[in-house]
GROMACS .gro file of C-alpha atoms in nm:
model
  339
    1UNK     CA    1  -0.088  -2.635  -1.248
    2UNK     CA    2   0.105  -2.800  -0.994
    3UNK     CA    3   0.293  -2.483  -0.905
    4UNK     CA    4  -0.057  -2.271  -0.841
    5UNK     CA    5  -0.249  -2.548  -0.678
    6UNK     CA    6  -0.017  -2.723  -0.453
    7UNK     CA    7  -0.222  -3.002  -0.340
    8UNK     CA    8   0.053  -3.275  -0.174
    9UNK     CA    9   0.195  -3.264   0.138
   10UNK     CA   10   0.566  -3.310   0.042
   11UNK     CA   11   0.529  -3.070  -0.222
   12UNK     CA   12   0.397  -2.755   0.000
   13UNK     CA   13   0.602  -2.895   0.324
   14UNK     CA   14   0.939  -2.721   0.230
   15UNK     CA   15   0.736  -2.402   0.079
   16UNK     CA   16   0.563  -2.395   0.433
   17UNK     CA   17   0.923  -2.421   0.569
   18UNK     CA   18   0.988  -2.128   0.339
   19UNK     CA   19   0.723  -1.933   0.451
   20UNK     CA   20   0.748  -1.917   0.776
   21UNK     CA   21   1.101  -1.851   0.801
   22UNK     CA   22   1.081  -1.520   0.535
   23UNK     CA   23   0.794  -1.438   0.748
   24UNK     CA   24   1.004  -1.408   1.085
   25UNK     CA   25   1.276  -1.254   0.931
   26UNK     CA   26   1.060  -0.987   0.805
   27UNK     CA   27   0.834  -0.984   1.161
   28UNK     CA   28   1.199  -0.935   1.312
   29UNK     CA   29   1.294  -0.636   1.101
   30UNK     CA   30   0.958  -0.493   1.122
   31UNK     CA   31   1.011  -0.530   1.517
   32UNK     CA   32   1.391  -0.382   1.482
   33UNK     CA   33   1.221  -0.077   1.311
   34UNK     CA   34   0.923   0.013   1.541
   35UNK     CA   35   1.169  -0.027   1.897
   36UNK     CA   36   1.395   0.214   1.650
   37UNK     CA   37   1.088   0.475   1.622
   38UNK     CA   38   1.016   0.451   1.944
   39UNK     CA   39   1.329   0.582   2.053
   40UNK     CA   40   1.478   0.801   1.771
   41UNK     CA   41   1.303   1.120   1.722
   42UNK     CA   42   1.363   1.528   1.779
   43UNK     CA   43   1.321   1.396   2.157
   44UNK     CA   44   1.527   1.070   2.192
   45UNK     CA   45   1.412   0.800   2.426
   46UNK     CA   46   1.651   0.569   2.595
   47UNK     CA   47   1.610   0.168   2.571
   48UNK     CA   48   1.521   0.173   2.946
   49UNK     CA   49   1.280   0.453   2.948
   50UNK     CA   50   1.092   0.277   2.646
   51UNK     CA   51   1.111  -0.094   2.839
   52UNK     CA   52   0.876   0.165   3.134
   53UNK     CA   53   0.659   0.249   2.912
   54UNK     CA   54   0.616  -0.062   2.736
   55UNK     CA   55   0.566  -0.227   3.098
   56UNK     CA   56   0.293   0.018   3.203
   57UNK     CA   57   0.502   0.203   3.451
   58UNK     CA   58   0.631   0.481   3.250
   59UNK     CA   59   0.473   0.829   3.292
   60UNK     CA   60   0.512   1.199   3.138
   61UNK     CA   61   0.665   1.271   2.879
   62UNK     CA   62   0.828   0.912   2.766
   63UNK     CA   63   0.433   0.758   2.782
   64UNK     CA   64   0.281   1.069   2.558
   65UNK     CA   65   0.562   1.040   2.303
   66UNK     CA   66   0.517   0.648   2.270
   67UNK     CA   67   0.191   0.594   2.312
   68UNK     CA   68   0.002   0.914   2.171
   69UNK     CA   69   0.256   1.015   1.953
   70UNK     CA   70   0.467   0.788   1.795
   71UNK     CA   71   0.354   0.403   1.834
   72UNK     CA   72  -0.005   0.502   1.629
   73UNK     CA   73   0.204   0.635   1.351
   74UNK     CA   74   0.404   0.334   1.356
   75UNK     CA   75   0.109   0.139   1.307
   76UNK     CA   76  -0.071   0.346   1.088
   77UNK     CA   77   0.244   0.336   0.857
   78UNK     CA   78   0.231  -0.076   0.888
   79UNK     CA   79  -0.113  -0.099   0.799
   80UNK     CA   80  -0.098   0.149   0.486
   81UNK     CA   81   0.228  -0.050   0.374
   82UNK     CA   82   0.050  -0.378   0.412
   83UNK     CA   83  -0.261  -0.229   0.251
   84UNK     CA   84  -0.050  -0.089  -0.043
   85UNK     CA   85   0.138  -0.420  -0.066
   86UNK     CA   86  -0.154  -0.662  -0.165
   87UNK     CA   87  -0.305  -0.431  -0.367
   88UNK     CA   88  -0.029  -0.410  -0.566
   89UNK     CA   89  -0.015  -0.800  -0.597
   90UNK     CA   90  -0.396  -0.833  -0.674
   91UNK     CA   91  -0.345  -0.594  -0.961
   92UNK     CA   92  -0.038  -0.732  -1.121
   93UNK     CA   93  -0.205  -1.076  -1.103
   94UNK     CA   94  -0.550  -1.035  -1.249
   95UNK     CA   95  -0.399  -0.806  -1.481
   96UNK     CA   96  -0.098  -1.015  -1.559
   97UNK     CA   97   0.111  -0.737  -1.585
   98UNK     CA   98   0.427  -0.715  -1.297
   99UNK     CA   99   0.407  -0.339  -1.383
  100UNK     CA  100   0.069  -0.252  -1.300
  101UNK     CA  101   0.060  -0.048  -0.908
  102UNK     CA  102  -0.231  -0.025  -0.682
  103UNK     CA  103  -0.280   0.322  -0.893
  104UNK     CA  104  -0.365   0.146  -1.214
  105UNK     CA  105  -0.730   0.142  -1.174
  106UNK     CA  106  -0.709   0.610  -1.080
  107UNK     CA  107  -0.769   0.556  -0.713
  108UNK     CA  108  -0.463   0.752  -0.646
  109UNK     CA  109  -0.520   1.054  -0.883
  110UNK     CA  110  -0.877   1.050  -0.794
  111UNK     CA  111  -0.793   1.068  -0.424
  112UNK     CA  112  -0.516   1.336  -0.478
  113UNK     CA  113  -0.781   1.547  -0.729
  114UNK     CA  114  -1.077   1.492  -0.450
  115UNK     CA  115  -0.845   1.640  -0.190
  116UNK     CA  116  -0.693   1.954  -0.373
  117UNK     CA  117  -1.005   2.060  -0.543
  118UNK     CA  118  -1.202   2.041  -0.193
  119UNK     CA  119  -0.896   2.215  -0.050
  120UNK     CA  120  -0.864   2.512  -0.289
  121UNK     CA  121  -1.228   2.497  -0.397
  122UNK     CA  122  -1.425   2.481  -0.036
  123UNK     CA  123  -1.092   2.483   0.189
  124UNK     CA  124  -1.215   2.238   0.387
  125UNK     CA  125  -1.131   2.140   0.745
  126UNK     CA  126  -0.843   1.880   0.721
  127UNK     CA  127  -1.000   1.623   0.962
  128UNK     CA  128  -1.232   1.579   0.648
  129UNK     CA  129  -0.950   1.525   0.404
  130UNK     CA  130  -0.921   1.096   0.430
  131UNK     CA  131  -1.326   1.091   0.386
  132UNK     CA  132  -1.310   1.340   0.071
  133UNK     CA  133  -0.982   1.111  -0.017
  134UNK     CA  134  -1.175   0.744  -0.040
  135UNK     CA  135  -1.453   0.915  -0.192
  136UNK     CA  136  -1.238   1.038  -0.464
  137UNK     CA  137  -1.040   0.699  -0.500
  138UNK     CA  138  -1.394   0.499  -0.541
  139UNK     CA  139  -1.488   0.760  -0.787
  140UNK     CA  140  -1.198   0.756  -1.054
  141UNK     CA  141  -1.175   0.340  -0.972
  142UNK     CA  142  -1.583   0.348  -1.078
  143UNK     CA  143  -1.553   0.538  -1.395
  144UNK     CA  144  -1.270   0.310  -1.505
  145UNK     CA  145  -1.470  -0.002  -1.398
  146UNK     CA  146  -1.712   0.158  -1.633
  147UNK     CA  147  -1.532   0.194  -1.910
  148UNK     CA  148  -1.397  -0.125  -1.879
  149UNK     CA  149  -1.682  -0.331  -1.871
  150UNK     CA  150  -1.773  -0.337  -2.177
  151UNK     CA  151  -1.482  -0.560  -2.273
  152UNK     CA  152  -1.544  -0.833  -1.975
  153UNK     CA  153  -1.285  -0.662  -1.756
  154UNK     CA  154  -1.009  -0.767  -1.984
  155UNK     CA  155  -0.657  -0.678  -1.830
  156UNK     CA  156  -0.555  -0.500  -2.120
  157UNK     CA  157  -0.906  -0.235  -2.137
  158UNK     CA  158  -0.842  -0.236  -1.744
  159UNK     CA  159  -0.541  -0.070  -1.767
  160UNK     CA  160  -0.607   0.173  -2.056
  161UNK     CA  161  -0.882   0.283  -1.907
  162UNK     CA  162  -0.736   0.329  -1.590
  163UNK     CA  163  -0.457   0.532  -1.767
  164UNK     CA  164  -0.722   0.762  -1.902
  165UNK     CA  165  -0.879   0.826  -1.637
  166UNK     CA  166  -0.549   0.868  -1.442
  167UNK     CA  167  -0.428   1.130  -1.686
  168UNK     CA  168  -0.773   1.310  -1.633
  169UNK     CA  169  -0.747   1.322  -1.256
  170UNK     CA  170  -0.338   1.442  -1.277
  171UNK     CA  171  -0.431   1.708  -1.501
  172UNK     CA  172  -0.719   1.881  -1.307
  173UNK     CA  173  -0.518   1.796  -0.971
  174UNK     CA  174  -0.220   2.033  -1.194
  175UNK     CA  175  -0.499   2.280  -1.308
  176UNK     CA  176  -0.585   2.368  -0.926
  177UNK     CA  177  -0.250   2.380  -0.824
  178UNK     CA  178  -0.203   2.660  -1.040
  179UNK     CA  179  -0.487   2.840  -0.883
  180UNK     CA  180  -0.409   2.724  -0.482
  181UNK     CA  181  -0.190   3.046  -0.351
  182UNK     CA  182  -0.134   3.012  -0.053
  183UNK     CA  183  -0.224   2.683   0.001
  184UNK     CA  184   0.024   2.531  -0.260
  185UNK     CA  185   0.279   2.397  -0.043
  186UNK     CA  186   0.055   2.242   0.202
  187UNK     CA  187  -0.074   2.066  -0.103
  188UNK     CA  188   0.209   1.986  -0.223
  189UNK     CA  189   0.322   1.873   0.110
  190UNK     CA  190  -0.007   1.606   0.127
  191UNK     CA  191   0.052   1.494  -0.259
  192UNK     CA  192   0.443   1.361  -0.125
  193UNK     CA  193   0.262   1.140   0.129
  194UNK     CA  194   0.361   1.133   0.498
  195UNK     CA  195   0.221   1.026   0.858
  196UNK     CA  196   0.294   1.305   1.015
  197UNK     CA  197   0.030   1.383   1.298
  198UNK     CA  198  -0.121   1.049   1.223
  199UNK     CA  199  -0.259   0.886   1.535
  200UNK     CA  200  -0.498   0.613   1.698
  201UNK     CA  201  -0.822   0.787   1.503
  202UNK     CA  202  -0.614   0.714   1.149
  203UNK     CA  203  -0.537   0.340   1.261
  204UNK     CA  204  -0.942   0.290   1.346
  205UNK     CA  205  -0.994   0.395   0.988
  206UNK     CA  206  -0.753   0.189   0.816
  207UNK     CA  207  -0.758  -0.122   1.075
  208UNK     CA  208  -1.079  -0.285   0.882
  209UNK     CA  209  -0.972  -0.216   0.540
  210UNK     CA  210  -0.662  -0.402   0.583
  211UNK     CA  211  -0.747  -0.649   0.805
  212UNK     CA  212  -1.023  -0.747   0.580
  213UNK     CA  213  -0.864  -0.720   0.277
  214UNK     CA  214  -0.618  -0.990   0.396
  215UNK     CA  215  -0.848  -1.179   0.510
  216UNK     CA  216  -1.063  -1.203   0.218
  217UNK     CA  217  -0.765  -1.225  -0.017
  218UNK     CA  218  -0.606  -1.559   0.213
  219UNK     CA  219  -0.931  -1.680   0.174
  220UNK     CA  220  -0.976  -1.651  -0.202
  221UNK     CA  221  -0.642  -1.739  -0.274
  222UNK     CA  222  -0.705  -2.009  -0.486
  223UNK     CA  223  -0.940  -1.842  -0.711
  224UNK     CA  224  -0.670  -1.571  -0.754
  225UNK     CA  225  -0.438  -1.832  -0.872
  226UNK     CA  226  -0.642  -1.922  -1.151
  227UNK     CA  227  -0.633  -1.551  -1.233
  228UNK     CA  228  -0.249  -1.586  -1.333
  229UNK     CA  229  -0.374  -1.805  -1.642
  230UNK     CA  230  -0.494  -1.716  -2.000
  231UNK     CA  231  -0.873  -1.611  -1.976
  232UNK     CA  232  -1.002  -1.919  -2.170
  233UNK     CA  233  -0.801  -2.166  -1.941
  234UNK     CA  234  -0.887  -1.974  -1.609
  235UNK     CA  235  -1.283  -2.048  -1.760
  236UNK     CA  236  -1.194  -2.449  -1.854
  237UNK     CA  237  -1.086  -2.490  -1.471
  238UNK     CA  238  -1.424  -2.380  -1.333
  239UNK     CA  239  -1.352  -1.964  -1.279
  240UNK     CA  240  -1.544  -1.702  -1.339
  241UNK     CA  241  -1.306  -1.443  -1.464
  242UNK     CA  242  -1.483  -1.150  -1.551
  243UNK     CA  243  -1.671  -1.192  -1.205
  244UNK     CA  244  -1.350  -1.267  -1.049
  245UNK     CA  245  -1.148  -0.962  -1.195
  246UNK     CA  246  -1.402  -0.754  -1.107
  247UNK     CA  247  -1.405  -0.894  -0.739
  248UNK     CA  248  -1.040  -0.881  -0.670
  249UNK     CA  249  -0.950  -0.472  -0.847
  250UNK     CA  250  -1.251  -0.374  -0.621
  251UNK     CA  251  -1.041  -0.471  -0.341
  252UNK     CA  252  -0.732  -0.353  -0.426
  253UNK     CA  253  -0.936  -0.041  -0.483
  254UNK     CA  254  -1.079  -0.017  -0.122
  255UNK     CA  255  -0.754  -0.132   0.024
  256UNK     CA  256  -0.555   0.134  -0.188
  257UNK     CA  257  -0.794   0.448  -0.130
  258UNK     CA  258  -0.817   0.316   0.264
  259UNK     CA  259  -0.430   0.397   0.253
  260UNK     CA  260  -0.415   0.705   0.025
  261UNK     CA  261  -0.698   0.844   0.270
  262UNK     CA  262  -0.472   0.762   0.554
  263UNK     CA  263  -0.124   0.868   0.431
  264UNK     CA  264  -0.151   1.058   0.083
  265UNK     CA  265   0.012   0.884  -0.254
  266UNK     CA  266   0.267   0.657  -0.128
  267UNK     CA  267   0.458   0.568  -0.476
  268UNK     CA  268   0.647   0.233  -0.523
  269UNK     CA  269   0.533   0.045  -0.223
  270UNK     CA  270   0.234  -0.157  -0.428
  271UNK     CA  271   0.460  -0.157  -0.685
  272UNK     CA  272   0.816  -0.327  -0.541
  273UNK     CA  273   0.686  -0.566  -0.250
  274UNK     CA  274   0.501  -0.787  -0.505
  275UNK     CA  275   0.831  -0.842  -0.688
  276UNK     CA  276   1.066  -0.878  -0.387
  277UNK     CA  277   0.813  -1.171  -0.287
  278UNK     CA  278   0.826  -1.353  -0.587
  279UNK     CA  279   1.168  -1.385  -0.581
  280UNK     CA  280   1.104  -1.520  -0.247
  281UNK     CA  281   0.808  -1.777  -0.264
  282UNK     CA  282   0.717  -1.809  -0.645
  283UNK     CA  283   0.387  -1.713  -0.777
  284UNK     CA  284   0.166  -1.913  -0.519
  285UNK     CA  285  -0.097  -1.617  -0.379
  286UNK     CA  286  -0.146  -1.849  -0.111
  287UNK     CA  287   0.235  -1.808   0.008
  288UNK     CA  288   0.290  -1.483  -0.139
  289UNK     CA  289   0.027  -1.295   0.002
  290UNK     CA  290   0.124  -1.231   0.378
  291UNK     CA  291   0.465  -1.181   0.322
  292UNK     CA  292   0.355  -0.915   0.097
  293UNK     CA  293   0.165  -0.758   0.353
  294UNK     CA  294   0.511  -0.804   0.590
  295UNK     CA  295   0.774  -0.664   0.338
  296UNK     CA  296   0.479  -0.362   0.222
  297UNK     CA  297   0.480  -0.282   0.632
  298UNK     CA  298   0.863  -0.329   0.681
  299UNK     CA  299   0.918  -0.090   0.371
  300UNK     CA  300   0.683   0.178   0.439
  301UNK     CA  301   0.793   0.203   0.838
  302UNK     CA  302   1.148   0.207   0.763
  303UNK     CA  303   1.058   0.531   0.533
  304UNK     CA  304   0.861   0.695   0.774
  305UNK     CA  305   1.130   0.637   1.043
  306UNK     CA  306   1.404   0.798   0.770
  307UNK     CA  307   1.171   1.108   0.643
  308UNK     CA  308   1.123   1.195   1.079
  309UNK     CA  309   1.476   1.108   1.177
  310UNK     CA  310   1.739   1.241   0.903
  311UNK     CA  311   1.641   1.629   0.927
  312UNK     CA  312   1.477   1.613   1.269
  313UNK     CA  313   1.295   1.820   1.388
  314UNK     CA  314   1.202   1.927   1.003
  315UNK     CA  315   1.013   1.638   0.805
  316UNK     CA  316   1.107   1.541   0.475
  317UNK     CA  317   0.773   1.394   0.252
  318UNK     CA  318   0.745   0.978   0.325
  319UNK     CA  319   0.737   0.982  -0.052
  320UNK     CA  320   1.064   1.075  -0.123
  321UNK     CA  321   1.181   0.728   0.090
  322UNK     CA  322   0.935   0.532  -0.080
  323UNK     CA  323   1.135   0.598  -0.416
  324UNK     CA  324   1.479   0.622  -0.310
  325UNK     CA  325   1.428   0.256  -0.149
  326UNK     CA  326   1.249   0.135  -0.367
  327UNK     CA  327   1.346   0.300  -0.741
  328UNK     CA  328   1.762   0.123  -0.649
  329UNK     CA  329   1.528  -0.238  -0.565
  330UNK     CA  330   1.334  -0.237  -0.898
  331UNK     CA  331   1.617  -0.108  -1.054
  332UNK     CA  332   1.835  -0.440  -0.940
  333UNK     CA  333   1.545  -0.648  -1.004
  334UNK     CA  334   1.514  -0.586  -1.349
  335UNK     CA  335   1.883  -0.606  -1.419
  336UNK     CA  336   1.883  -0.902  -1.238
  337UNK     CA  337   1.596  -1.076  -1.473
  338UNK     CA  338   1.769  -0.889  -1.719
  339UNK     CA  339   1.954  -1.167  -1.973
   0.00000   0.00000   0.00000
């Protein structure tokens, strides 16, 4: 118990250390990245010109393609990443599985069906896609709470049910494809994932969810420690675990459809951070959490910054970064924990 409820000072003095030191590295490289997309784009931007802007005295052009343009998609991609990020580490916790993604519970494939049947069904406008998106995501993430519940929430009937109801979603989402036309590459285009066009009204949406959901998971982070333990020793210490699992996939469900609403599917990022910070900090939530948010951020800028850079001025989908960063890291995790 020692290692999930640090309680002396010499013992959590060194992982404090630890902590914040992984934390500025990562604050660093997340800094690195948005001064790089700032700069790098179908219209570069020179260090100086960016150092006006950033100052308040830089006009025209170099002050609409930072600050309208390309600083709220920065920001936007940081706060899906970090949203994306914890979710994935509250559902491989109170699931107990370091497989399960932020897309275990359906929110993704009931986000993506949401969109493309509204889109080929009703064609509606596409300022009401991220609305018709978190609708969708609560929907799917409902029905498998439902299903679930009869068994307490168990992580096993979590994540069947989830499947299920993933599998349903996927193949209606593949059903209206066939009948989109016209439309089918747009659709396509959205089901990749990207920030393009993304600006300060996207960031408004997204700011509470993941603000919030940090908040609310550094604040429960003992409770979701007890989580990592067998059911009947979780309920010995004082938890209430079906109450508690319940509590915790809810919120990686809002945090998750917040993100998809924001930026589409985003694959691997929920999936990848959790891991990368347990080889950093252990299994504390307590430490783990923020830099999970950090390295979520870092990962998902650094892939919007590729998919707007490398074929400029054509954009390639965010999701095909997402997986070819971090399919090679999972890879060389497992071969690393690999006897």
């Amino acid at each position: 118990m020692s290692t999930l409820l640090p309680s002396s000072a010499g013992a959590t003095a060194p992982r404090g250390s630890r902590l914040a030191l992984h934390g500025a590295l990562l604050a660093v490289a997340i800094v690195a990245t948005g001064v790089l997309a700032m700069v790098i784009g179908s219209v570069p931007l020179s260090l100086d010109e960016l150092i006006e802007v950033a100052a308040g005295r830089g006009e025209g052009m170099a002050a609409i393609l930072v600050l309208e343009l390309r600083l709220p998609r920065f920001v936007a991609g940081l706060l899906v990443g970090a949203s994306l990020g914890l979710a994935g580490q509250l559902m491989q916790t109170v699931t107990r599985n370091p497989l399960a993604s932020p897309g275990i519970t359906g929110v993704v494939a009931g986000a993506s069906m949401a969109v493309v049947m509204a889109q080929v069904g009703w064609r509606v406008d596409a300022t009401w896609l991220p609305a018709i998106g978190m609708v969708g995501g609560a929907g799917a993430a409902l029905l498998t709470f439902l299903l679930a519940a009869r068994s307490g929430f168990s992580p096993l009937m979590l994540a069947l049910a989830g499947m299920a109801v993933t599998a349903l979603a996927s193949a209606l989402v593949t059903a209206f494809l066939l009948f989109s036309g016209a439309q089918a590459q747009q659709l396509y285009g959205w089901l990749a994932g990207g920030l393009q066009g993304r600006g300060w009204a996207h960031v408004g949406q997204i700011l509470p969810w993941a603000l919030g959901g940090l908040a609310l998971s550094l604040a429960t982070g003992r409770w979701l420690n007890l989580m990592q333990l067998e059911d009947s020793m979780a309920r010995s210490l004082g938890g209430a675990v079906g109450l508690l699992r319940l509590g915790f996939v809810t919120l990686a469900v809002a945090l998750t459809a917040a993100s998809v609403a924001v930026a589409g599917p985003v694959a691997f990022i929920g999936l990848i951070a959790p891991h990368l910070v347990r080889l950093l900090v252990g299994i504390d939530q307590r430490q783990a959490l923020p830099l999970v948010a950090l390295t979520g951020a870092l990962l998902v800028s650094l892939s919007d910054l590729l998919a707007r850079s490398l074929a400029a001025p054509q954009e390639l989908p965010l999701g095909l970064f997402t997986a070819l960063i971090g399919g090679p890291l999972f890879i060389a995790l497992i071969r690393a924990r690999t006897p």
